[in-house]
Amino acid sequence: MLSIKNLHAKVASEPREILHGIDLDIRPGEVHAIMGPNGSGKSTLVQVLAGNEVYEVTDGSVAFLGKDLLELDPEDRACEGIFVAFQYPVEIPGISNAYFLRAALNAKRAYHGEPELDAMEFLTQARAKMKELGVTPEMLNRPVNVGFSGGEKKRNEVFQMSMLDPRLAILDETDSGLDIDALKTVAEGVNALRGGDRGILVVTHYQRLLDYIVPDVVHVLVNGKIARSGGKELALELEERGYVDYGINQPATV
Amino acid sequence: MKQATTIDLLERRWDGASAQRGAEASWLCGLREEAWAQFNQAGIPTTRHENWRATNIAPVFRRDYETAAIDALPCGRVHEELARLDLLGGTTVVFIDGRFAPECSSSMPEGIELLSGANALEADGLDRKLGQTALGIGFPFSALNSALFSDLLWLRVRSGVVATEPVTILHVTTASADLGRFSHPRTLLEIESGAKAAIAEYYLSLHDDDAVECTNAVTEVLLGRAAELQHLRSVLSGGFHFGRLAVDQAAESNYNNVSLTLSGKLVRNDLSCGLYGEGAHGELNGLVMVRDDQLVDNHTWIEHAQPECTSHELYKAILDDQARVVFNGRIHVHPGAQKTDAVQANRNLLLSGDAIVNTNPQLEIYADDVKCTHGATVGQLDEQAQFYLQARGLSRDQARALLVSAFAKEVLDHLPIKRLSDWASTKVDQWLARSASAIER
């Protein structure tokens, strides 16, 4: 469903290339993990897939469900079914979570020619999902991410993800800043979305998250290239040895 | 010289009111004499005065204003205007050209007393209450108002009364065909001990843009022990506006002001909140939305005079075209005001490269056990936030419109009376709709 070929990218305002030719294929229903040390290009890859204009693709292609992803605006990528749970969700004072999420849902519905959800239909759906994910109902009325703890922000991302029902969910360092309990809840939320033909891409520095979201395929990203791919046992190897085999002296455990 | 015209007009007004002054209580007459002397001594402030550095008010005094009284009070016209502004309904007090208009006003609910005319000016104890900003060292227009105001609106919420519905106060100015008026509305809001109320004050004009009025308003607010007031103040007229607000808070009282300025050619507000009793909480919040060549200047003062007081101040502005905004916010923590907790923020959003913001947050602290924070920003829309919304499926235009609206409405979150915040929110949306192309840019 996602096919990345020879992807090169950099920060638009800087000359230095960060991604030096990434190749990656995710088929429907698969869970992939990309692991890598700091500065390997993990976040750049996520931002490029989301369509952040701060980054510029200099070569290569990305196809998503048969469409040229790089030709699409960020909002069209979202409406086509890509959801990115960000590492640093943005705080937006003055917009309630409920308003924001309903606007997002309705934008997606309009894109697919479906009628808008009214406030009641939205609330019914939202309440059910919140209960499932252990999100407190007050969160709906609070401004988007404002004053949320690290754990609440990540939980809110997963809540949004489950409401928007994406074809491909991309999680960027969703484990960072979480204690073990928060990590478990977030992982449960993600696991609930597993299955069917939904693809999931988990991007993380640390192996820990993969104890709870067990991947089908693990890729090691080093210096802007996939250095190695393998099964879930690759994550365990990294847990033991860190990134030292890839010339980088960083552990992969917390 | 044109400037002489406006001053002449004010002088004629002063001379013409000598009979009224003669009939007033001697303390009031004395106060007016002193205020007039102060105004004359201070003169019209120029940009050489520190407090007026960024605001040139010379255009106000280069105009002619209507002096003849109107024949009949245009209540029908007032109500049309209220309908247009979505302000109909609820308890309403109307002042026209600085005088109470009972036939346009509704009766007060139980526990709230409305005094005006001789009933107000001759009431016992007024001399102790009208004092605070009657004189105008540093506030020449407060002095001018004290010298020239013709009627007083005195709203008194009786001790222990909890008024659930907001009271609307409308200060309306009229005009002749092409001349606006120079009026001096005077308001005294007294919330007695333990009482709770919500009051919305609006300044509007009954004429088209050809006439330009100058409203020189003074509102004094007295909060008794543990009294609470939600106070919305909004300038809705298109001319010149000088607004002075002086709040005097007793212990444990709670005052919450939202100042909303969406129109006006030149608006200068001087707002001060005095925390004069222990454990009082004061809020001055403001939203300014300006376009064309509008200039809005908010000067605020928060006086932490006693221990254990808290204050909150959030001033935001959105500017389009060549508009200008000035914010000057001073928090003054007096010696002995320990355990003060003061938060101040000024945020400005520019929709145009030609708009200008002057911001000057100031802290002056003379106590050592205090928590004070302040900060100011001037900028454009947060690109990261815009991207976040787009990544959730909103179009770029939708995302930008939502963010600008959210930027403005954060201030309205501090207006807990739903009827008032809904009204304000609609006005904000109407303003934004006119700037849609600048927002999408």
Coordinates of C-alpha atoms in Angstrom, one line a residue, chain B residues 1-220:
Chain B
M1 CA -6.2 77.2 13.3
K2 CA -8.4 74.2 13.4
Q3 CA -7.2 72.8 16.8
A4 CA -8.6 75.9 18.4
T5 CA -12.1 74.9 17.2
T6 CA -12.3 71.8 19.3
I7 CA -10.8 73.5 22.4
D8 CA -13.2 76.5 21.8
L9 CA -16.1 74.1 21.7
L10 CA -15.0 72.5 25.0
E11 CA -14.6 75.9 26.5
R12 CA -18.0 77.0 25.4
R13 CA -19.4 73.8 26.8
W14 CA -17.7 74.6 30.2
D15 CA -19.0 78.1 30.2
G16 CA -22.5 77.0 29.2
A17 CA -22.6 74.5 32.1
S18 CA -22.0 77.2 34.8
A19 CA -25.6 77.3 35.8
Q20 CA -25.7 73.5 36.2
R21 CA -22.5 73.6 38.3
G22 CA -24.0 76.4 40.4
A23 CA -27.0 74.2 41.2
E24 CA -24.8 71.2 42.1
A25 CA -23.5 70.2 45.5
S26 CA -20.5 72.3 46.4
W27 CA -18.1 69.3 46.5
L28 CA -19.1 68.4 43.0
C29 CA -18.8 72.0 41.8
G30 CA -15.4 72.2 43.4
L31 CA -14.3 68.9 41.9
R32 CA -15.3 70.1 38.4
E33 CA -13.4 73.4 38.8
E34 CA -10.3 71.5 39.9
A35 CA -10.6 69.0 37.1
W36 CA -11.1 71.7 34.5
A37 CA -8.0 73.5 35.8
Q38 CA -6.1 70.3 35.6
F39 CA -7.2 69.6 32.0
N40 CA -6.2 73.1 31.0
Q41 CA -2.9 72.9 32.7
A42 CA -2.0 69.5 31.2
G43 CA -3.1 70.5 27.7
I44 CA -3.7 68.0 24.9
P45 CA -1.0 65.3 25.2
T46 CA 1.3 65.1 22.2
T47 CA 3.6 62.2 21.1
R48 CA 6.3 63.9 23.2
H49 CA 4.5 62.7 26.3
E50 CA 5.7 59.3 27.5
N51 CA 2.2 57.8 27.8
W52 CA 1.2 59.0 24.3
R53 CA 4.4 58.3 22.5
A54 CA 2.9 55.9 19.9
T55 CA -0.5 57.6 19.7
N56 CA -1.0 60.8 17.9
I57 CA -4.3 62.2 19.0
A58 CA -4.0 65.5 17.1
P59 CA -6.6 64.5 14.5
V60 CA -9.3 64.4 17.3
F61 CA -8.7 68.0 17.9
R62 CA -8.7 69.1 14.3
R63 CA -12.4 68.5 13.9
D64 CA -15.6 70.3 14.5
Y65 CA -18.3 68.6 16.6
E66 CA -22.1 69.1 16.9
T67 CA -23.1 71.0 20.0
A68 CA -26.9 71.5 19.6
A69 CA -29.0 69.0 21.7
I70 CA -31.2 66.6 19.7
D71 CA -34.9 67.4 19.7
A72 CA -36.3 64.0 20.4
L73 CA -34.7 60.8 21.8
P74 CA -34.7 58.4 18.9
C75 CA -35.7 55.2 20.7
G76 CA -36.9 53.5 17.6
R77 CA -33.5 54.2 16.0
V78 CA -31.7 53.0 19.1
H79 CA -33.6 49.7 19.0
E80 CA -32.9 49.3 15.2
E81 CA -29.3 49.7 16.0
L82 CA -29.5 47.2 18.8
A83 CA -31.1 44.7 16.5
R84 CA -28.4 45.2 14.0
L85 CA -25.8 44.5 16.6
D86 CA -27.6 41.5 18.1
L87 CA -27.9 43.4 21.4
L88 CA -31.7 43.3 21.9
G89 CA -33.1 41.6 25.0
G90 CA -32.3 41.5 28.7
T91 CA -32.1 44.3 31.1
T92 CA -30.9 47.4 29.2
V93 CA -29.9 50.9 30.3
V94 CA -29.6 53.4 27.5
F95 CA -27.7 56.7 27.8
I96 CA -27.9 59.0 24.8
D97 CA -25.3 61.7 24.3
G98 CA -24.3 61.2 27.9
R99 CA -27.8 61.5 29.4
F100 CA -30.1 58.8 30.7
A101 CA -32.9 57.8 28.3
P102 CA -35.5 56.1 30.6
E103 CA -38.0 55.6 27.7
C104 CA -35.4 53.5 25.9
S105 CA -34.4 51.6 29.0
S106 CA -35.9 48.7 30.8
S107 CA -36.5 48.4 34.5
M108 CA -33.9 47.0 36.8
P109 CA -34.3 43.6 38.4
E110 CA -34.7 43.3 42.1
G111 CA -31.5 44.1 44.0
I112 CA -30.0 46.3 41.3
E113 CA -30.5 50.1 41.7
L114 CA -30.1 52.6 38.9
L115 CA -29.5 56.2 39.7
S116 CA -29.2 59.1 37.3
G117 CA -29.6 62.8 37.1
A118 CA -30.2 64.6 40.4
N119 CA -31.0 61.3 42.1
A120 CA -27.4 60.2 41.4
L121 CA -25.6 63.5 41.8
E122 CA -27.3 64.5 45.1
A123 CA -27.2 61.0 46.6
D124 CA -25.5 60.6 49.9
G125 CA -22.0 59.4 49.8
L126 CA -21.3 60.1 46.1
D127 CA -18.5 62.4 47.0
R128 CA -16.6 59.5 48.5
K129 CA -17.2 57.3 45.5
L130 CA -16.8 59.5 42.5
G131 CA -13.4 60.6 43.7
Q132 CA -11.1 58.1 42.4
T133 CA -10.6 59.1 38.9
A134 CA -12.4 62.4 39.0
L135 CA -9.1 64.2 38.8
G136 CA -6.6 63.4 36.2
I137 CA -2.9 63.7 37.0
G138 CA -1.6 61.8 33.9
F139 CA -5.2 61.4 32.7
P140 CA -6.2 64.7 31.2
F141 CA -9.3 63.2 29.5
S142 CA -10.6 61.8 32.8
A143 CA -10.3 65.4 34.2
L144 CA -12.1 66.7 31.1
N145 CA -14.9 64.2 31.7
S146 CA -15.1 65.1 35.4
A147 CA -15.4 68.8 34.4
L148 CA -18.0 68.3 31.7
F149 CA -20.1 65.1 32.3
S150 CA -23.8 66.1 32.4
D151 CA -25.4 63.0 33.8
L152 CA -24.1 60.1 35.9
L153 CA -25.1 56.5 35.4
W154 CA -24.8 54.9 38.9
L155 CA -25.6 51.2 39.0
R156 CA -25.6 49.7 42.4
V157 CA -25.8 46.0 43.0
R158 CA -27.0 45.6 46.6
S159 CA -25.1 43.7 49.2
G160 CA -25.4 39.9 48.8
V161 CA -27.5 40.1 45.7
V162 CA -26.6 37.5 43.0
A163 CA -27.7 38.8 39.6
T164 CA -27.7 35.9 37.2
E165 CA -28.5 37.8 34.0
P166 CA -26.1 40.4 32.6
V167 CA -27.1 44.1 32.6
T168 CA -26.5 45.9 29.3
I169 CA -25.4 49.5 29.4
L170 CA -25.5 51.3 26.1
H171 CA -23.8 54.7 25.6
V172 CA -25.2 56.0 22.3
T173 CA -24.1 59.1 20.5
T174 CA -26.1 60.9 17.9
A175 CA -25.0 63.2 15.1
S176 CA -26.3 65.8 12.9
A177 CA -25.9 65.3 9.1
D178 CA -22.2 65.4 9.1
L179 CA -21.0 66.4 12.6
G180 CA -20.5 63.9 15.4
R181 CA -20.6 64.8 19.0
F182 CA -17.9 65.2 21.7
S183 CA -19.6 63.4 24.6
H184 CA -18.5 62.6 28.1
P185 CA -20.4 59.5 29.4
R186 CA -19.8 58.9 33.1
T187 CA -20.5 55.6 34.8
L188 CA -20.2 54.3 38.3
L189 CA -20.6 50.6 38.9
E190 CA -20.9 49.6 42.5
I191 CA -21.0 46.0 43.5
E192 CA -21.6 45.9 47.2
S193 CA -20.1 43.3 49.5
G194 CA -20.9 39.7 48.6
A195 CA -22.9 40.7 45.5
K196 CA -22.3 39.1 42.1
A197 CA -23.2 40.6 38.8
A198 CA -22.4 40.7 35.1
I199 CA -22.4 44.0 33.2
A200 CA -21.8 44.7 29.5
E201 CA -21.0 48.2 28.5
Y202 CA -21.2 49.1 24.8
Y203 CA -20.3 52.4 23.1
L204 CA -22.1 53.0 19.8
S205 CA -23.1 55.7 17.5
L206 CA -26.3 56.3 15.5
H207 CA -24.9 57.7 12.3
D208 CA -22.9 56.7 9.2
D209 CA -19.2 57.2 8.7
D210 CA -19.4 60.7 7.5
A211 CA -19.8 62.1 11.0
V212 CA -17.1 61.4 13.4
E213 CA -17.8 61.5 17.1
C214 CA -15.5 61.7 20.1
T215 CA -16.5 59.7 23.1
N216 CA -14.6 60.5 26.3
A217 CA -15.9 57.9 28.7
V218 CA -15.0 57.3 32.3
T219 CA -16.2 54.2 34.2
E220 CA -15.4 53.7 37.9

